[in-house]
Amino acid sequence: MLGAVVPMAEIEPGCHLGNDFGCGFPAPDASIFEIEPYFGSFTKPVFLLLLGSLIIIIFFLAAFRNSKLIPGKLQSVGEMGYLFIRDGISREVIGKDGDRFVPLLFTLFFFVWIGNLWGIIPGAQFPVNSRFAFPVGLAITVWLIYMYLGMRHQGPIKFFTNMMFPPGMPKAIYVILAPIELISNVIVRPVTLSIRLFANMFAGHLLLTVFTVATFYLASLSLVGILGSATSFLMTIIFTAFEALIQALQAYIFTLLTAVYIAGSLHAEH
Amino acid sequence: MVDLIAELTGSVGSIGYGLAAIGPGIGIGIIFGNGVQAIARQPEAYGVIRQNMLLGFALAEALALLGFVAPFVFGT
């Protein structure tokens, strides 16, 4: 029976390695992401999303409400976050005229980050963005914004011709290049933007669950049980730290790509 | 006559993910290898290099992640 995969829903209570009734490793599958709603369609991710938004609003209101020239402790932290987005992302990618997009990028970064961060906060431990609908909603928002900006700054038809015919290529290449550029800019961009965020959070949560379940499954009073269980627990801790890194990185990449797309819409490639 | 010459049972999607991870794995290795080399040659350009390194990493990684999601979507 060892190594047989049992669906998560059919775990028997007290399922350990070397039990009398023998039960295989209950490998977690996609069913761990299906959570019973509290009421109606109000599920745990929705609750965490609203709570996360509330935390961001309260934190930055508290940080910037009484802004002083010489910032206090809270204001310093808030300004660090703001300057990271403005100088590190907006001005580097878009340039000086990107300053009007800083509120958007700032909101996106912290919204995505806290949504991811719920994955390692004890008690919550569910990354909001591991449900596909949330990244899709964010990606559609970004898509609408950069399409609108492109049509407004370059003209509705010029935007698409600039996109499909980047200058400086041999004429014959455009037969292949034009459709590829169109598909890549209009369809592939939002799809990869959403899947990148979703799959990272999905994989991370699954990984943590595998090691947590293994810690429980291997626990028994034998040499294999103690060593295996302790190793799995150690791996859980290590991967939690790793996840913290990935979560911040994914929020950064999401914001960075949004800035790159906006920059591409504002100015055509020369 | 044998109708079936070879059969594969089990999680084919997992094998697919393994295959899908080869290309992006090589790509990400090249991106970070060259990124570190660039930083070593020109440490003052760290900010720009890191940003572009992460951008390239994100684009290459997306392919591996598509391979990761596929077994869950098309799996039995």
CSV table of C-alpha atoms in Angstrom, one decimal:
chain,number,residue,atom,x,y,z
A,1,MET,CA,0.0,0.0,0.0
A,2,LEU,CA,3.0,2.3,0.6
A,3,GLY,CA,3.1,5.0,-2.1
A,4,ALA,CA,-0.5,4.6,-3.2
A,5,VAL,CA,-2.2,7.9,-3.8
A,6,VAL,CA,-5.4,8.4,-1.9
A,7,PRO,CA,-7.6,11.4,-2.6
A,8,MET,CA,-7.6,14.1,0.1
A,9,ALA,CA,-11.3,13.6,0.8
A,10,GLU,CA,-10.9,10.0,1.7
A,11,ILE,CA,-8.3,10.3,4.4
A,12,GLU,CA,-9.0,8.0,7.4
A,13,PRO,CA,-8.4,9.6,10.8
A,14,GLY,CA,-5.2,8.5,12.4
A,15,CYS,CA,-3.6,7.6,9.0
A,16,HIS,CA,0.1,7.0,9.8
A,17,LEU,CA,2.9,5.0,8.2
A,18,GLY,CA,2.9,1.4,9.5
A,19,ASN,CA,-0.6,1.3,10.9
A,20,ASP,CA,-2.3,-2.0,11.2
A,21,PHE,CA,-5.0,-1.2,8.7
A,22,GLY,CA,-2.3,0.2,6.4
A,23,CYS,CA,-3.0,3.3,4.5
A,24,GLY,CA,-1.0,5.0,1.7
A,25,PHE,CA,0.4,8.5,1.7
A,26,PRO,CA,-2.6,10.8,1.3
A,27,ALA,CA,-1.0,13.1,-1.3
A,28,PRO,CA,-2.8,16.4,-1.4
A,29,ASP,CA,-4.4,17.3,-4.8
A,30,ALA,CA,-6.3,20.2,-6.2
A,31,SER,CA,-9.2,19.5,-3.9
A,32,ILE,CA,-7.4,21.3,-1.0
A,33,PHE,CA,-8.3,24.5,-2.8
A,34,GLU,CA,-12.0,23.9,-2.7
A,35,ILE,CA,-13.3,25.4,0.5
A,36,GLU,CA,-16.8,25.3,1.8
A,37,PRO,CA,-18.3,28.8,1.7
A,38,TYR,CA,-19.2,30.4,5.1
A,39,PHE,CA,-22.5,31.5,3.6
A,40,GLY,CA,-23.8,32.0,0.1
A,41,SER,CA,-20.7,32.3,-2.0
A,42,PHE,CA,-18.7,34.1,0.7
A,43,THR,CA,-15.6,31.9,1.0
A,44,LYS,CA,-12.3,32.1,2.9
A,45,PRO,CA,-10.4,33.7,0.1
A,46,VAL,CA,-13.0,36.4,-0.2
A,47,PHE,CA,-12.8,37.1,3.5
A,48,LEU,CA,-9.0,37.2,3.4
A,49,LEU,CA,-9.1,39.5,0.4
A,50,LEU,CA,-11.4,42.0,2.2
A,51,LEU,CA,-9.4,41.8,5.4
A,52,GLY,CA,-6.2,42.3,3.5
A,53,SER,CA,-7.6,45.4,1.7
A,54,LEU,CA,-8.8,46.7,5.0
A,55,ILE,CA,-5.3,46.2,6.6
A,56,ILE,CA,-3.7,48.1,3.6
A,57,ILE,CA,-6.2,51.0,3.9
A,58,ILE,CA,-5.8,51.4,7.6
A,59,PHE,CA,-2.0,51.1,7.6
A,60,PHE,CA,-1.5,53.7,4.9
A,61,LEU,CA,-4.1,56.0,6.3
A,62,ALA,CA,-2.3,55.8,9.6
A,63,ALA,CA,1.0,56.4,8.0
A,64,PHE,CA,0.1,59.3,5.8
A,65,ARG,CA,-2.8,61.0,7.6
A,66,ASN,CA,-0.6,63.4,9.6
A,67,SER,CA,2.2,63.7,7.2
A,68,LYS,CA,5.1,65.7,8.6
A,69,LEU,CA,8.3,67.0,7.0
A,70,ILE,CA,10.3,64.9,9.4
A,71,PRO,CA,8.6,61.6,9.2
A,72,GLY,CA,7.8,59.5,12.3
A,73,LYS,CA,8.3,55.7,12.4
A,74,LEU,CA,5.1,54.7,10.7
A,75,GLN,CA,5.4,57.4,8.0
A,76,SER,CA,9.0,56.3,7.3
A,77,VAL,CA,7.8,52.8,6.6
A,78,GLY,CA,5.0,54.0,4.3
A,79,GLU,CA,7.4,56.3,2.4
A,80,MET,CA,9.8,53.5,1.9
A,81,GLY,CA,7.0,51.5,0.2
A,82,TYR,CA,6.0,54.5,-1.9
A,83,LEU,CA,9.6,55.3,-3.0
A,84,PHE,CA,10.3,51.7,-3.8
A,85,ILE,CA,7.4,51.7,-6.3
A,86,ARG,CA,8.1,55.2,-7.6
A,87,ASP,CA,11.8,55.2,-8.0
A,88,GLY,CA,12.4,51.4,-8.3
A,89,ILE,CA,9.6,50.6,-10.8
A,90,SER,CA,7.8,53.6,-12.2
A,91,ARG,CA,10.7,56.0,-13.0
A,92,GLU,CA,13.0,53.2,-14.1
A,93,VAL,CA,10.5,51.7,-16.5
A,94,ILE,CA,8.2,54.4,-17.6
A,95,GLY,CA,10.2,57.5,-16.9
A,96,LYS,CA,9.2,60.9,-15.5
A,97,ASP,CA,5.8,60.9,-17.0
A,98,GLY,CA,5.1,57.7,-15.2
A,99,ASP,CA,4.5,59.5,-12.0
A,100,ARG,CA,0.7,59.6,-12.6
A,101,PHE,CA,0.6,55.8,-12.7
A,102,VAL,CA,2.4,55.4,-9.3
A,103,PRO,CA,-1.0,55.2,-7.4
A,104,LEU,CA,-2.1,52.3,-9.7
A,105,LEU,CA,1.2,50.4,-9.4
A,106,PHE,CA,1.4,51.1,-5.6
A,107,THR,CA,-2.1,49.7,-5.1
A,108,LEU,CA,-1.4,46.7,-7.3
A,109,PHE,CA,1.8,45.8,-5.6
A,110,PHE,CA,0.4,45.9,-2.0
A,111,PHE,CA,-2.9,44.3,-3.0
A,112,VAL,CA,-1.1,41.3,-4.7
A,113,TRP,CA,1.5,41.1,-1.9
A,114,ILE,CA,-0.9,40.9,0.9
A,115,GLY,CA,-3.1,38.4,-1.1
A,116,ASN,CA,0.0,36.2,-1.4
A,117,LEU,CA,1.2,36.8,2.1
A,118,TRP,CA,-2.0,35.1,3.6
A,119,GLY,CA,-0.4,31.9,2.4
A,120,ILE,CA,2.2,31.8,5.2
A,121,ILE,CA,0.4,33.8,7.9
A,122,PRO,CA,-0.5,31.2,10.7
A,123,GLY,CA,-4.3,30.9,11.1
A,124,ALA,CA,-5.1,32.1,7.6
A,125,GLN,CA,-2.6,30.0,5.5
A,126,PHE,CA,-4.4,30.3,2.2
A,127,PRO,CA,-2.9,32.5,-0.6
A,128,VAL,CA,-5.8,34.4,-2.0
A,129,ASN,CA,-4.2,34.4,-5.5
A,130,SER,CA,-4.2,30.6,-5.6
A,131,ARG,CA,-7.9,30.9,-6.7
A,132,PHE,CA,-7.7,31.6,-10.4
A,133,ALA,CA,-10.5,34.2,-10.5
A,134,PHE,CA,-8.5,36.8,-8.5
A,135,PRO,CA,-5.4,36.9,-10.8
A,136,VAL,CA,-7.7,36.9,-13.8
A,137,GLY,CA,-9.6,39.9,-12.5
A,138,LEU,CA,-6.3,41.7,-11.9
A,139,ALA,CA,-4.9,40.8,-15.3
A,140,ILE,CA,-8.1,41.9,-17.1
A,141,THR,CA,-7.9,45.3,-15.3
A,142,VAL,CA,-4.3,45.7,-16.4
A,143,TRP,CA,-5.2,44.6,-20.0
A,144,LEU,CA,-8.0,47.2,-20.2
A,145,ILE,CA,-5.7,49.9,-18.9
A,146,TYR,CA,-2.8,49.4,-21.3
A,147,MET,CA,-5.1,48.8,-24.3
A,148,TYR,CA,-7.0,52.1,-23.5
A,149,LEU,CA,-3.7,54.0,-22.9
A,150,GLY,CA,-2.3,52.7,-26.1
A,151,MET,CA,-5.3,53.7,-28.2
A,152,ARG,CA,-5.4,57.1,-26.5
A,153,HIS,CA,-1.7,58.0,-26.9
A,154,GLN,CA,-1.0,56.4,-30.3
A,155,GLY,CA,-4.5,56.5,-31.9
A,156,PRO,CA,-6.8,53.5,-32.2
A,157,ILE,CA,-5.4,52.2,-35.5
A,158,LYS,CA,-1.8,53.5,-35.2
A,159,PHE,CA,-1.6,51.5,-31.9
A,160,PHE,CA,-2.2,48.2,-33.6
A,161,THR,CA,0.0,49.0,-36.6
A,162,ASN,CA,2.9,50.1,-34.4
A,163,MET,CA,2.4,46.9,-32.4
A,164,MET,CA,2.4,44.7,-35.5
A,165,PHE,CA,5.1,46.4,-37.5
A,166,PRO,CA,8.1,47.2,-35.3
A,167,PRO,CA,10.5,49.2,-37.5
A,168,GLY,CA,13.9,48.1,-38.7
A,169,MET,CA,13.0,44.6,-40.0
A,170,PRO,CA,13.4,43.1,-43.5
A,171,LYS,CA,10.0,43.4,-45.3
A,172,ALA,CA,9.5,39.6,-45.7
A,173,ILE,CA,9.8,39.0,-42.0
A,174,TYR,CA,6.6,41.0,-41.4
A,175,VAL,CA,4.5,38.2,-42.9
A,176,ILE,CA,5.4,36.0,-39.9
A,177,LEU,CA,6.1,38.7,-37.3
A,178,ALA,CA,2.9,40.8,-37.6
A,179,PRO,CA,0.5,38.0,-36.4
A,180,ILE,CA,2.9,36.8,-33.8
A,181,GLU,CA,3.3,40.3,-32.3
A,182,LEU,CA,-0.5,40.8,-32.4
A,183,ILE,CA,-1.2,37.5,-30.6
A,184,SER,CA,1.6,38.0,-28.1
A,185,ASN,CA,0.6,41.6,-27.2
A,186,VAL,CA,-3.2,41.2,-27.1
A,187,ILE,CA,-3.8,37.6,-25.9
A,188,VAL,CA,-0.6,36.0,-24.5
A,189,ARG,CA,0.2,39.0,-22.2
A,190,PRO,CA,-2.9,38.9,-20.0
A,191,VAL,CA,-3.0,35.1,-20.0
A,192,THR,CA,0.6,34.7,-18.8
A,193,LEU,CA,0.3,37.6,-16.4
A,194,SER,CA,-2.6,35.8,-14.6
A,195,ILE,CA,-1.2,32.3,-14.9
A,196,ARG,CA,2.2,33.3,-13.5
A,197,LEU,CA,0.8,34.7,-10.3
A,198,PHE,CA,-1.8,31.9,-10.0
A,199,ALA,CA,0.5,29.0,-10.6
A,200,ASN,CA,3.2,30.2,-8.3
A,201,MET,CA,0.8,30.6,-5.4
A,202,PHE,CA,-0.9,27.3,-6.3
A,203,ALA,CA,2.3,25.4,-6.4
A,204,GLY,CA,3.6,27.0,-3.2
A,205,HIS,CA,0.6,26.1,-1.2
A,206,LEU,CA,0.5,22.6,-2.6
A,207,LEU,CA,4.2,22.2,-1.7
A,208,LEU,CA,3.7,23.3,1.9
A,209,THR,CA,0.7,21.0,2.2
A,210,VAL,CA,2.6,18.0,1.0
A,211,PHE,CA,5.3,18.5,3.6
A,212,THR,CA,2.7,19.2,6.4
A,213,VAL,CA,0.7,16.1,5.5
A,214,ALA,CA,4.0,14.1,5.4
A,215,THR,CA,4.9,15.3,8.8
A,216,PHE,CA,1.7,14.0,10.2
A,217,TYR,CA,1.7,10.8,8.1
A,218,LEU,CA,5.2,9.7,9.0
A,219,ALA,CA,4.8,10.4,12.7
A,220,SER,CA,5.1,7.2,14.6
A,221,LEU,CA,7.3,5.7,17.4
A,222,SER,CA,10.0,4.2,15.3
A,223,LEU,CA,13.4,5.4,13.9
A,224,VAL,CA,11.9,6.0,10.4
A,225,GLY,CA,8.9,7.7,11.9
A,226,ILE,CA,10.8,10.1,14.1
A,227,LEU,CA,13.5,11.0,11.5
A,228,GLY,CA,11.1,11.2,8.6
A,229,SER,CA,8.6,13.3,10.5
A,230,ALA,CA,11.3,15.7,11.8
A,231,THR,CA,12.8,16.1,8.3
A,232,SER,CA,9.4,16.9,6.8
A,233,PHE,CA,8.7,19.4,9.5
A,234,LEU,CA,12.1,21.1,8.9
A,235,MET,CA,11.3,21.2,5.2
A,236,THR,CA,8.0,22.8,6.0
A,237,ILE,CA,9.8,25.6,7.8
A,238,ILE,CA,12.4,26.0,5.1
A,239,PHE,CA,9.8,26.2,2.3
A,240,THR,CA,7.7,28.7,4.3
A,241,ALA,CA,10.7,31.0,4.3
A,242,PHE,CA,11.2,30.3,0.6
A,243,GLU,CA,7.5,31.1,0.0
A,244,ALA,CA,7.9,34.4,1.7
A,245,LEU,CA,10.6,35.3,-0.8
A,246,ILE,CA,8.5,34.0,-3.8
A,247,GLN,CA,5.4,35.9,-2.7
A,248,ALA,CA,7.2,39.3,-2.6
A,249,LEU,CA,9.0,38.5,-5.9
A,250,GLN,CA,5.7,37.6,-7.6
A,251,ALA,CA,4.1,40.8,-6.4
A,252,TYR,CA,7.1,42.8,-7.7
A,253,ILE,CA,7.1,41.0,-11.0
A,254,PHE,CA,3.3,41.6,-11.5
A,255,THR,CA,3.8,45.3,-10.8
A,256,LEU,CA,7.0,45.5,-13.0
A,257,LEU,CA,5.2,43.8,-16.0
A,258,THR,CA,2.3,46.2,-15.6
A,259,ALA,CA,4.7,49.1,-15.7
A,260,VAL,CA,6.4,47.6,-18.8
A,261,TYR,CA,3.1,47.2,-20.6
A,262,ILE,CA,2.0,50.7,-19.8
A,263,ALA,CA,5.3,52.1,-21.0
A,264,GLY,CA,4.9,50.2,-24.2
A,265,SER,CA,1.5,51.7,-24.7
A,266,LEU,CA,2.6,55.3,-24.0
A,267,HIS,CA,5.5,55.3,-26.5
A,268,ALA,CA,5.7,53.1,-29.6
A,269,GLU,CA,9.0,51.4,-30.2
A,270,HIS,CA,11.3,53.3,-32.5
B,1,MET,CA,-2.1,-9.9,-33.6
B,2,VAL,CA,-1.3,-7.6,-30.7
B,3,ASP,CA,-3.5,-4.5,-30.7
B,4,LEU,CA,-1.6,-2.8,-27.9
B,5,ILE,CA,2.2,-2.7,-28.0
B,6,ALA,CA,2.9,-0.4,-25.1
B,7,GLU,CA,0.7,1.2,-22.5
B,8,LEU,CA,1.4,3.9,-20.0
B,9,THR,CA,-0.6,4.2,-16.9
B,10,GLY,CA,-0.4,6.6,-14.0
B,11,SER,CA,0.0,10.4,-14.0
B,12,VAL,CA,1.0,11.3,-17.5
B,13,GLY,CA,0.6,14.9,-16.7
B,14,SER,CA,3.5,14.7,-14.2
B,15,ILE,CA,5.8,13.5,-17.0
B,16,GLY,CA,4.5,16.4,-19.1
B,17,TYR,CA,5.5,18.8,-16.3
B,18,GLY,CA,8.9,17.3,-16.2
B,19,LEU,CA,9.4,17.8,-19.9
B,20,ALA,CA,8.0,21.3,-19.7
B,21,ALA,CA,10.5,22.2,-17.0
B,22,ILE,CA,13.6,21.4,-19.0
B,23,GLY,CA,13.5,24.4,-21.4
B,24,PRO,CA,12.7,27.1,-18.8
B,25,GLY,CA,15.2,25.5,-16.4
B,26,ILE,CA,18.0,26.0,-18.9
B,27,GLY,CA,16.7,29.5,-19.8
B,28,ILE,CA,16.5,30.6,-16.1
B,29,GLY,CA,20.0,29.3,-15.6
B,30,ILE,CA,21.3,31.3,-18.5
B,31,ILE,CA,19.4,34.4,-17.4
B,32,PHE,CA,20.8,34.4,-13.8
B,33,GLY,CA,24.2,33.2,-14.8
B,34,ASN,CA,24.6,36.1,-17.2
B,35,GLY,CA,23.0,38.5,-14.8
B,36,VAL,CA,25.5,37.7,-12.0
B,37,GLN,CA,28.3,38.0,-14.5
B,38,ALA,CA,27.0,41.4,-15.6
B,39,ILE,CA,26.8,42.6,-11.9
B,40,ALA,CA,30.3,41.3,-11.3
B,41,ARG,CA,31.6,43.3,-14.3
B,42,GLN,CA,29.7,46.4,-13.5
B,43,PRO,CA,28.5,46.5,-9.9
B,44,GLU,CA,27.2,50.1,-10.1
B,45,ALA,CA,24.5,49.0,-12.7
B,46,TYR,CA,23.1,46.6,-10.1
B,47,GLY,CA,19.6,48.1,-10.1
B,48,VAL,CA,19.0,48.0,-13.8
B,49,ILE,CA,20.6,44.6,-14.2
B,50,ARG,CA,18.5,43.0,-11.4
B,51,GLN,CA,15.3,44.5,-12.8
B,52,ASN,CA,15.9,43.1,-16.3
B,53,MET,CA,17.1,39.8,-14.9
B,54,LEU,CA,13.8,39.4,-13.0
B,55,LEU,CA,11.8,40.4,-16.0
B,56,GLY,CA,13.5,37.7,-18.1
B,57,PHE,CA,13.1,35.2,-15.3
B,58,ALA,CA,9.4,35.9,-15.2
B,59,LEU,CA,8.9,35.4,-18.9
B,60,ALA,CA,10.9,32.2,-19.0
B,61,GLU,CA,9.2,30.9,-15.8
B,62,ALA,CA,5.7,31.3,-17.3
B,63,LEU,CA,6.4,28.4,-19.7
B,64,ALA,CA,7.2,26.0,-16.8
B,65,LEU,CA,4.2,27.2,-14.9
B,66,LEU,CA,1.9,26.5,-17.9
B,67,GLY,CA,3.3,23.0,-17.8
B,68,PHE,CA,2.6,22.8,-14.1
B,69,VAL,CA,-1.0,23.8,-14.4
B,70,ALA,CA,-1.8,21.6,-17.4
B,71,PRO,CA,-2.0,18.2,-15.5
B,72,PHE,CA,-4.5,19.7,-13.1
B,73,VAL,CA,-6.6,21.1,-15.9
B,74,PHE,CA,-6.5,18.1,-18.3
B,75,GLY,CA,-5.8,15.4,-15.7
B,76,THR,CA,-8.2,12.6,-15.2
